[in-house]
């Protein structure tokens, strides 16, 4: 059993000025709080927090972290309270203990791969101080070491959770010795037979393997010494879980896994790393595709090393890692390798899941002398744009920051979202606008009388919720528009003394809807209800189909009416699903027939036609865009603006004008100017029939001698 003296001695070995008094105070407090509590092993409960604190000293943690390790179970398992710990040991320590307690209270019931990653992110996001995770990992490591005292079923559950959640977290933090230890312990409890086979195989060939390791170390050392590279060479058997993974991935038996020995070459600097690599490759043939350069491109957790696999002296594969001493320290200690051993000087937060900010940590430590200033400089959010919450069944769901209970409801099912009237967060009723917080357990309360509201669009964050709410509102508005349109049309038909019920079900009304480019009678009625189609116009079209002659004015008025009905009203454009709308062409892009175009519904000004790539359309409200297509007559023309840049010479303008005349383009306006570098710029506004003609004109102008560039404005 670890004693207080073991912890303080280890702490002073790397932090001679540490406040040992605070550690002793925490020991006394924890001993009183856990008095009378016994672990399943029969040991006093205090043995567990002391073991956790000792693991943290092995990671060279600061005093605050070690004190938090001694106290980490007091809030959950004793009568101690947050205020008392804050008063006796400081706000930082209390926050760490509270953070570990929150993680310990989580119950992860769904451990699919995607869920496991979400849970890991949730733990990171909930840890405002990175030391929370380090204490929790130390806690889990000691619990795994003493897992044998738990019932078999609980052993499997804890081992599965450790393998899926905590071992990868240790890897994310770059603490590979802890990751390996956790994985091997998990393998023991999850696959005991395979574990024992691997153990027996390694034990059986132990002497042979040790001799092989020593021979290889000597060969590498002598080779590098020839070239004045001072190196330390280490050899080891890979940990059991990595051997097990090779067996599973490659479908091998234990005896078939040959590359179970790995070597590490540690040198002084990066130049020697690459030099050593060349000499290793000169000694043994490298395996193609098995070289990784993590020095040039470090892993996200700051890990740096050269990895290569070679065919060794006995014809078997062996892995060789080459790194500097500093890289080796980071590889062994991970995130803990960069702590500054002064009170309070510790990284509190990180800015992203991959901890990329750690690359800068050493530089910051060198330039900042004040520990408080250093602490503030590295305070960042782990996942500033995401929040992770639980369903009542323990499934973790990820949402954007600021998402509400309505977003959560729609993530379950659109029916649940539409009927959502409230929610419970951690058992307490909260309003629909309640913003989700990391670790919340959310339960939705529904009502058959509840419906989505336009107000919801003001606070929901997820695209799914917004789309479903808009769809419901559009359906309701459409239903209302159809009912209103039906009522308006029926009144017009009644005034004309027509048989309303039979007409509304007739083929004639369906034919009119089709003539006006609508898919159905309901679409036509909706547009009448919205005021986009005249009910009188529809009634006027109906009468001839029913054999009823309209009252036609005589004389000049009759001729004018006849002209108006024959006049093209859509300016060579067909608008999908809409008729009798005011059409205008955008001055910004001047689309011409044949180009891909799109319509933009402007308030009170009808539809403006733009080229599909127009910059004014790219970021426009998609709900106001309508599909349009060209339907020009033979007499229609469109304007196009061209800029022609040429080397200044006599006759260029005349040549360009000749081309325009030959291509049947009418010049509306022309403007000529000469630049200081003796280039001529001509601006033309021309009339063209379609896009094809415009392309032909531009191609012909480009062929004119001394013309440099032809651009459409």
XYZ file of C-alpha atoms in Angstrom, residues 9-655:
647
model
C 9.201 11.998 -1.658
C 8.285 11.473 -5.300
C 6.857 15.013 -5.504
C 9.990 16.607 -4.026
C 12.211 14.644 -6.424
C 11.008 16.765 -9.344
C 9.584 19.782 -7.491
C 11.894 20.583 -4.531
C 9.949 23.717 -3.525
C 6.522 22.033 -3.554
C 4.023 22.903 -0.823
C 4.142 19.509 0.895
C 2.065 20.921 3.782
C -0.989 21.162 1.522
C -0.570 17.505 0.504
C -0.352 16.444 4.161
C -3.446 18.527 4.961
C -5.351 16.781 2.137
C -4.227 13.384 3.468
C -5.614 14.151 6.952
C -8.897 15.487 5.496
C -9.359 12.477 3.189
C -8.548 10.019 6.003
C -11.263 11.552 8.200
C -13.795 11.739 5.346
C -13.276 8.082 4.312
C -12.964 6.767 7.879
C -14.678 3.404 8.244
C -15.000 2.828 4.472
C -13.508 -0.424 3.149
C -12.745 -1.453 -0.447
C -13.785 -4.867 -1.832
C -10.152 -5.944 -1.448
C -10.532 -5.497 2.313
C -8.133 -2.538 2.400
C -9.132 0.831 3.912
C -10.745 3.027 1.266
C -7.988 5.639 1.784
C -5.579 3.308 -0.034
C -7.304 4.137 -3.352
C -6.919 7.964 -3.337
C -3.304 7.542 -2.161
C -2.584 5.196 -5.096
C -4.187 7.721 -7.467
C -2.053 10.551 -6.042
C 1.085 8.418 -6.425
C 0.291 7.711 -10.090
C -0.029 11.480 -10.572
C 3.416 12.015 -9.054
C 4.763 9.469 -11.554
C 3.314 11.765 -14.219
C 5.107 14.677 -12.470
C 1.935 16.613 -11.741
C 1.801 19.812 -9.688
C 0.667 20.090 -6.050
C -2.896 21.168 -6.897
C -3.378 18.090 -9.086
C -1.959 15.706 -6.471
C -4.123 17.210 -3.725
C -7.146 16.809 -6.016
C -6.135 13.161 -6.531
C -6.162 12.564 -2.754
C -9.580 14.248 -2.464
C -11.138 13.048 -5.753
C -13.762 10.752 -4.162
C -14.724 12.935 -1.191
C -17.638 14.745 -2.891
C -19.151 11.529 -4.242
C -18.597 9.079 -1.390
C -18.459 11.177 1.820
C -20.240 14.054 3.572
C -17.695 16.594 2.290
C -19.111 19.511 0.302
C -17.781 21.736 -2.454
C -17.714 24.881 -0.309
C -15.629 23.260 2.395
C -13.054 21.904 -0.082
C -12.881 25.334 -1.734
C -12.274 27.035 1.639
C -9.613 24.543 2.799
C -7.794 23.759 -0.475
C -8.626 26.534 -2.938
C -10.935 27.036 -5.917
C -8.702 25.188 -8.424
C -8.553 22.012 -6.336
C -12.309 22.098 -5.654
C -13.075 22.533 -9.373
C -10.912 19.527 -10.288
C -12.551 17.320 -7.639
C -15.994 18.463 -8.787
C -15.115 17.748 -12.428
C -13.931 14.211 -11.622
C -17.126 13.632 -9.626
C -19.313 14.673 -12.574
C -17.521 12.257 -14.922
C -17.771 9.443 -12.351
C -21.552 9.887 -12.144
C -22.022 9.385 -15.905
C -23.492 6.088 -17.053
C -22.506 5.124 -20.577
C -25.016 2.591 -21.821
C -24.304 2.798 -25.548
C -20.749 2.022 -26.592
C -20.842 1.934 -30.368
C -17.769 3.414 -32.040
C -19.464 6.741 -32.862
C -20.987 6.898 -29.383
C -17.644 6.188 -27.732
C -16.057 9.113 -29.581
C -18.929 11.381 -28.502
C -18.477 10.276 -24.886
C -14.745 10.996 -25.061
C -15.529 14.436 -26.467
C -18.107 15.001 -23.728
C -15.559 14.192 -21.024
C -13.071 16.568 -22.627
C -15.702 19.285 -23.058
C -16.793 19.013 -19.423
C -13.217 19.328 -18.194
C -12.541 23.038 -17.965
C -9.220 22.063 -16.367
C -7.225 19.379 -18.206
C -6.095 18.021 -14.828
C -9.644 16.695 -14.341
C -8.972 14.141 -17.091
C -5.532 13.257 -15.719
C -6.967 12.567 -12.241
C -9.780 10.516 -13.784
C -7.306 8.475 -15.846
C -5.179 7.786 -12.752
C -8.365 6.802 -10.887
C -9.371 4.409 -13.676
C -5.870 2.878 -13.881
C -5.871 1.961 -10.186
C -9.448 0.654 -10.395
C -8.399 -1.579 -13.313
C -5.419 -2.851 -11.308
C -7.815 -3.943 -8.531
C -10.697 -5.054 -10.796
C -10.295 -8.711 -9.760
C -12.267 -8.061 -6.572
C -15.395 -7.100 -8.568
C -18.061 -9.642 -9.727
C -17.432 -11.121 -13.204
C -20.246 -9.221 -14.915
C -19.048 -5.903 -13.524
C -15.467 -6.750 -14.530
C -16.551 -7.019 -18.182
C -18.618 -3.816 -18.082
C -15.804 -1.758 -16.543
C -13.176 -3.277 -18.865
C -15.321 -2.560 -21.972
C -15.886 1.029 -20.870
C -12.159 1.467 -20.185
C -11.181 0.053 -23.578
C -13.696 2.219 -25.458
C -13.474 5.464 -23.477
C -10.462 5.830 -21.186
C -7.627 4.024 -22.986
C -8.210 6.117 -26.151
C -8.355 9.244 -23.948
C -4.919 8.389 -22.541
C -3.706 8.029 -26.140
C -5.296 11.352 -27.072
C -3.341 12.902 -24.214
C -0.155 11.256 -25.501
C 0.356 9.197 -22.304
C 1.156 5.950 -24.068
C 2.468 3.997 -21.066
C -0.918 4.495 -19.398
C -2.790 3.630 -22.601
C -0.793 0.380 -22.911
C -1.367 -0.515 -19.248
C -5.126 0.064 -19.515
C -5.384 -1.941 -22.757
C -3.459 -4.915 -21.348
C -5.616 -4.963 -18.211
C -8.769 -4.803 -20.351
C -7.536 -7.710 -22.496
C -7.008 -9.769 -19.339
C -10.623 -9.328 -18.229
C -12.246 -9.494 -21.685
C -10.169 -12.245 -23.394
C -8.468 -14.147 -20.588
C -7.613 -17.221 -22.737
C -5.885 -15.165 -25.441
C -4.108 -13.098 -22.796
C -2.719 -16.241 -21.160
C -1.660 -17.693 -24.548
C 0.257 -14.532 -25.413
C 1.813 -14.475 -21.944
C 2.845 -18.142 -22.196
C 4.301 -17.703 -25.699
C 6.383 -14.711 -24.606
C 7.523 -16.488 -21.428
C 8.437 -19.653 -23.363
C 10.827 -17.826 -25.688
C 11.982 -15.274 -23.121
C 15.704 -16.184 -23.059
C 15.890 -16.498 -26.831
C 14.163 -13.127 -27.263
C 16.339 -11.361 -24.692
C 19.463 -12.628 -26.452
C 18.086 -11.415 -29.788
C 17.325 -7.958 -28.322
C 20.835 -7.623 -26.906
C 22.447 -8.634 -30.216
C 20.394 -6.121 -32.218
C 21.098 -3.324 -29.706
C 24.839 -4.027 -29.983
C 24.748 -4.094 -33.812
C 22.905 -0.758 -34.021
C 25.079 0.885 -31.351
C 28.327 -0.152 -33.112
C 27.027 0.966 -36.510
C 26.024 4.420 -35.283
C 29.281 4.795 -33.313
C 31.218 4.363 -36.570
C 29.602 7.609 -37.756
C 30.006 9.434 -34.406
C 26.275 9.265 -33.568
C 25.911 8.923 -29.822
C 22.779 6.871 -29.211
C 20.903 4.937 -26.556
C 19.170 1.819 -27.902
C 16.276 0.169 -26.089
C 14.510 -3.071 -26.989
C 11.213 -4.368 -25.667
C 8.426 -6.836 -26.338
C 5.295 -5.059 -27.537
C 2.482 -4.945 -25.001
C -0.061 -7.744 -25.078
C -2.953 -5.776 -26.517
C -0.971 -4.628 -29.576
C -0.020 -8.284 -30.247
C -3.697 -9.232 -29.848
C -4.702 -6.515 -32.363
C -2.239 -7.940 -34.915
C -3.734 -11.388 -34.386
C -7.251 -10.084 -34.990
C -6.415 -7.726 -37.878
C -4.292 -10.282 -39.762
C -6.140 -13.436 -38.608
C -2.998 -14.947 -37.084
C -2.281 -17.342 -34.253
C 0.033 -16.213 -31.440
C 3.024 -18.098 -32.899
C 2.474 -16.456 -36.301
C 2.967 -12.924 -34.961
C 6.649 -12.311 -35.578
C 7.130 -8.559 -35.204
C 6.456 -8.494 -31.483
C 9.808 -6.890 -30.675
C 10.291 -3.122 -31.050
C 13.499 -1.111 -30.766
C 13.949 2.536 -29.874
C 16.981 4.569 -30.912
C 17.377 7.825 -28.963
C 19.815 10.461 -30.261
C 20.693 14.098 -29.530
C 19.031 16.013 -32.380
C 16.755 15.785 -35.424
C 19.665 15.631 -37.889
C 20.972 12.520 -36.148
C 17.465 10.988 -36.268
C 17.513 10.966 -40.061
C 21.173 9.909 -40.103
C 20.424 6.944 -37.816
C 17.470 6.002 -40.050
C 19.765 5.792 -43.088
C 22.241 3.568 -41.245
C 19.498 1.225 -39.967
C 18.199 0.886 -43.543
C 21.741 0.149 -44.743
C 21.942 -2.717 -42.233
C 18.548 -4.306 -42.878
C 16.079 -4.110 -45.747
C 13.112 -1.841 -44.942
C 9.582 -3.186 -45.468
C 7.850 -1.087 -48.194
C 5.008 1.101 -46.966
C 5.977 0.750 -43.299
C 7.918 4.014 -42.887
C 6.236 6.895 -41.016
C 7.774 10.327 -40.472
C 6.098 11.817 -37.394
C 8.934 14.329 -36.966
C 8.075 16.349 -40.079
C 4.348 15.803 -39.467
C 3.788 15.239 -35.717
C 0.679 13.468 -34.443
C -2.110 15.625 -33.041
C -1.005 14.939 -29.453
C 2.542 16.226 -30.186
C 4.073 12.768 -30.626
C 7.200 12.882 -32.805
C 9.327 9.981 -34.004
C 10.521 8.115 -37.082
C 8.950 4.669 -37.454
C 10.302 1.988 -39.780
C 9.909 -1.776 -40.049
C 12.878 -3.798 -41.328
C 13.688 -7.450 -42.007
C 15.977 -8.222 -39.058
C 19.100 -10.385 -38.784
C 17.078 -13.591 -38.347
C 14.776 -12.831 -41.285
C 11.841 -11.627 -39.199
C 10.169 -8.204 -39.151
C 11.097 -5.794 -36.395
C 9.982 -2.227 -35.721
C 12.507 0.539 -35.075
C 11.564 3.958 -33.663
C 14.079 6.808 -33.832
C 13.687 10.033 -31.839
C 15.481 12.664 -29.755
C 15.543 12.670 -25.948
C 12.963 15.457 -25.838
C 10.701 13.538 -28.227
C 11.088 10.454 -26.051
C 10.052 12.404 -22.957
C 6.934 13.684 -24.711
C 6.168 10.181 -26.021
C 6.418 8.712 -22.521
C 4.749 11.442 -20.499
C 2.473 12.974 -23.136
C 0.735 16.163 -22.081
C 2.409 15.943 -18.675
C 5.828 16.471 -20.263
C 5.177 20.203 -20.582
C 4.021 21.229 -17.115
C 5.954 24.036 -15.478
C 6.628 22.983 -11.925
C 5.490 26.098 -10.105
C 2.374 26.615 -8.053
C -0.580 27.525 -10.255
C 1.320 27.267 -13.528
C -0.711 24.671 -15.345
C -2.697 24.559 -18.564
C -6.384 24.902 -17.749
C -8.083 24.436 -21.090
C -7.321 23.515 -24.664
C -8.753 24.842 -27.873
C -9.617 21.650 -29.716
C -9.864 17.893 -29.446
C -6.431 17.271 -30.880
C -4.582 19.543 -28.392
C -2.632 21.144 -31.224
C -1.901 24.139 -28.986
C 0.561 22.009 -27.017
C 3.106 22.463 -29.810
C 3.436 26.071 -28.660
C 3.509 25.343 -24.944
C 7.258 25.117 -24.487
C 7.824 28.387 -26.341
C 5.261 30.114 -24.142
C 6.919 28.755 -21.014
C 10.275 30.143 -22.134
C 8.903 33.627 -22.855
C 6.510 34.007 -19.879
C 8.072 34.294 -16.434
C 4.912 34.923 -14.409
C 3.023 31.628 -13.722
C -0.321 33.462 -13.600
C 0.360 35.071 -16.972
C 1.272 31.652 -18.350
C -1.937 30.138 -16.992
C -4.083 32.828 -18.595
C -2.289 32.507 -21.923
C -3.357 28.883 -22.377
C -6.959 29.120 -21.176
C -8.998 27.954 -24.146
C -12.190 25.977 -24.782
C -11.899 22.326 -25.745
C -14.903 22.231 -28.057
C -16.145 25.818 -28.310
C -18.748 24.984 -30.950
C -20.207 21.745 -29.606
C -22.222 20.478 -26.653
C -22.843 16.836 -25.673
C -25.953 15.572 -23.893
C -27.536 12.241 -22.914
C -30.860 10.736 -23.959
C -32.739 9.019 -21.076
C -31.341 5.688 -22.405
C -27.737 6.868 -22.050
C -27.031 7.609 -25.717
C -24.829 10.666 -26.275
C -25.886 13.225 -28.882
C -23.765 16.102 -30.186
C -25.250 19.529 -30.945
C -23.916 22.951 -31.948
C -23.337 25.388 -29.096
C -26.570 27.200 -28.241
C -28.830 24.329 -29.363
C -32.081 23.995 -27.423
C -34.466 21.291 -26.245
C -36.387 21.712 -29.532
C -33.236 20.787 -31.474
C -32.903 17.736 -29.227
C -36.562 16.778 -29.822
C -36.213 16.952 -33.615
C -33.003 14.863 -33.453
C -35.103 12.015 -32.020
C -37.983 12.210 -34.545
C -39.836 14.917 -36.451
C -43.088 13.883 -34.707
C -41.468 14.334 -31.283
C -40.124 17.727 -32.372
C -43.465 18.923 -33.723
C -45.347 17.961 -30.556
C -42.647 19.131 -28.115
C -44.162 21.335 -25.397
C -41.330 21.256 -22.881
C -38.455 19.175 -21.532
C -36.784 17.896 -18.401
C -33.075 18.571 -18.019
C -31.577 16.351 -15.306
C -35.099 15.728 -13.974
C -36.156 19.397 -13.791
C -38.674 21.028 -16.139
C -37.117 23.567 -18.502
C -38.637 25.746 -21.278
C -38.314 25.093 -25.013
C -35.678 27.852 -25.266
C -33.429 26.126 -22.705
C -29.889 25.871 -24.128
C -28.346 22.417 -23.783
C -25.313 22.062 -21.502
C -22.587 19.437 -21.517
C -23.667 16.341 -19.600
C -27.397 17.171 -19.452
C -29.825 14.245 -19.451
C -32.722 15.475 -21.610
C -36.243 14.052 -21.651
C -38.843 15.570 -24.007
C -42.435 16.227 -22.913
C -44.957 16.093 -25.803
C -48.618 16.985 -26.323
C -50.948 16.043 -29.181
C -52.276 19.627 -29.098
C -48.825 21.168 -29.614
C -47.639 22.336 -33.045
C -44.473 24.023 -34.354
C -44.368 27.809 -34.258
C -42.596 30.410 -36.375
C -41.109 31.666 -33.078
C -39.117 28.419 -32.823
C -37.096 29.460 -35.860
C -35.656 32.301 -33.771
C -33.824 29.990 -31.342
C -33.278 26.552 -32.919
C -29.742 25.889 -34.196
C -29.706 22.595 -36.105
C -30.507 22.469 -39.840
C -32.808 19.473 -39.258
C -35.000 21.359 -36.786
C -35.130 24.466 -38.992
C -36.059 22.434 -42.089
C -38.808 20.468 -40.317
C -40.321 23.603 -38.739
C -40.280 25.504 -42.053
C -41.839 22.525 -43.835
C -44.702 22.361 -41.326
C -45.288 26.121 -41.568
C -45.225 26.006 -45.387
C -47.723 23.137 -45.413
C -50.028 25.055 -43.080
C -49.694 28.242 -45.142
C -50.310 26.286 -48.334
C -53.428 24.666 -46.904
C -54.679 28.092 -45.845
C -53.847 29.576 -49.260
C -55.675 26.752 -51.068
C -58.771 27.261 -48.900
C -58.687 31.037 -49.480
C -58.064 30.620 -53.217
C -60.954 28.172 -53.494
C -63.247 30.613 -51.683
C -62.224 33.564 -53.926
C -62.651 31.574 -57.166
C -65.992 30.138 -56.081
C -67.339 33.643 -55.392
C -66.297 34.813 -58.888
C -67.923 31.751 -60.448
C -71.104 32.292 -58.416
C -71.333 35.884 -59.661
C -71.129 34.523 -63.225
C -74.041 32.180 -62.370
C -71.899 29.082 -63.059
C -72.320 25.658 -61.455
C -69.534 25.903 -58.894
C -69.375 22.286 -57.516
C -69.226 20.662 -60.958
C -66.706 23.166 -62.340
C -64.311 22.767 -59.388
C -64.149 19.021 -60.116
C -64.093 19.365 -63.901
C -61.320 18.637 -66.400
C -61.553 22.253 -67.581
C -60.181 23.695 -64.320
C -57.369 21.090 -64.394
C -56.585 22.072 -68.000
C -56.320 25.757 -67.023
C -53.930 24.862 -64.177
C -51.748 23.007 -66.694
C -51.883 25.905 -69.190
C -50.629 28.237 -66.462
C -47.695 25.844 -65.699
C -49.087 24.459 -62.433
C -48.832 20.795 -61.477
C -52.281 20.590 -59.939
C -55.508 22.503 -59.280
C -54.351 22.873 -55.647
C -51.224 24.724 -56.843
C -53.425 27.069 -58.887
C -55.772 27.704 -55.942
C -52.799 28.358 -53.619
C -51.478 31.036 -56.011
C -54.952 32.633 -56.192
C -55.047 32.676 -52.392
C -51.588 34.306 -52.301
C -52.735 36.947 -54.798
C -50.268 35.901 -57.475
C -52.905 34.751 -59.957
C -56.098 36.687 -60.735
C -59.324 34.767 -60.070
C -61.004 36.872 -62.785
C -58.355 35.750 -65.252
C -59.046 32.090 -64.395
C -62.801 32.652 -64.715
C -62.209 34.366 -68.055
C -60.273 31.340 -69.308
C -62.974 28.984 -68.045
C -65.859 30.567 -69.960
C -64.659 29.653 -73.486
C -63.946 26.091 -72.327
C -67.507 25.883 -71.020
C -68.882 27.290 -74.293
C -69.705 30.698 -72.808
C -68.845 33.726 -74.960
C -67.382 36.679 -73.122
C -68.662 40.237 -73.598
C -66.243 41.762 -76.115
C -65.954 45.560 -76.394
C -66.415 46.965 -79.894
C -64.362 49.448 -81.962
C -60.902 50.615 -80.990
C -61.259 49.347 -77.391
C -61.875 45.826 -78.712
C -58.770 46.053 -80.876
C -56.690 47.194 -77.884
C -57.972 44.280 -75.772
C -57.116 41.909 -78.596
C -53.549 43.304 -78.749
C -53.129 43.041 -75.009
C -54.127 39.365 -74.957
C -51.792 38.596 -77.853
C -48.858 40.443 -76.295
C -46.214 38.253 -74.708
C -46.407 38.793 -70.959
C -43.457 36.734 -69.732
C -40.662 38.412 -71.721
C -39.354 35.081 -73.087
C -39.150 33.522 -69.612
C -41.170 30.662 -68.136
C -41.501 30.637 -64.343
C -42.063 27.197 -62.842
C -45.349 27.001 -60.946
C -46.130 30.742 -61.159
C -47.980 32.745 -63.779
C -48.737 36.420 -64.398
C -45.842 37.714 -62.368
C -43.938 40.859 -63.248
C -40.652 39.830 -64.919
C -37.548 42.017 -65.033
C -33.924 41.318 -65.944
C -31.075 42.097 -63.517
C -28.801 44.986 -64.490
C -25.913 43.375 -62.605
C -25.435 40.395 -64.954
C -27.676 41.029 -68.051
C -28.574 37.365 -68.761
C -29.213 36.474 -72.392
C -31.311 33.601 -73.837
C -29.508 30.266 -73.654
C -27.618 31.012 -70.426
C -28.499 29.207 -67.217
C -30.727 31.570 -65.273
C -32.628 31.681 -62.003
C -35.402 33.926 -60.707
C -35.314 35.932 -57.475
C -38.641 36.933 -55.901
C -38.358 40.606 -54.911
C -40.870 42.159 -52.568
C -43.408 44.163 -54.557
C -41.340 44.064 -57.784
C -42.068 40.594 -59.150
C -39.289 38.235 -60.268
C -35.810 39.423 -61.255
C -33.932 37.153 -63.655
C -30.217 36.604 -62.902
C -27.455 34.494 -64.415
C -27.006 31.385 -62.194
C -23.435 32.406 -61.307
C -24.270 36.039 -60.502
C -22.555 37.184 -57.289
C -25.810 38.750 -56.073
C -27.531 35.354 -56.185
C -24.873 33.093 -54.641
C -25.687 34.061 -51.038
C -29.361 34.949 -51.590
C -32.194 33.525 -49.459
C -32.859 30.123 -51.070
C -36.560 30.331 -50.212
C -36.947 33.313 -52.554
C -35.306 31.610 -55.538
C -37.569 30.163 -58.243
C -36.822 27.936 -61.218
C -37.112 29.690 -64.572
C -36.353 28.740 -68.170
C -36.060 30.529 -71.482
C -38.989 30.650 -73.915
C -37.943 33.474 -76.281
C -39.667 34.445 -79.506
C -37.774 34.933 -82.762
C -37.977 38.732 -82.339
C -36.584 38.892 -78.796
C -33.196 40.525 -78.244
C -31.094 41.033 -75.130
C -28.363 43.466 -74.145
C -24.789 42.376 -73.463
C -21.793 44.455 -72.395
C -18.294 43.654 -73.669
C -14.872 45.047 -72.781
C -12.189 44.646 -75.467
C -8.550 45.282 -74.463
C -6.043 45.627 -77.293
C -2.599 46.914 -78.184
C -3.180 50.491 -79.361
C -3.029 50.722 -83.157
C -5.040 52.376 -85.883
C -7.949 50.410 -87.224
C -8.560 48.081 -84.207
C -11.923 49.714 -83.453
C -12.932 49.490 -87.107
C -11.986 45.783 -87.210
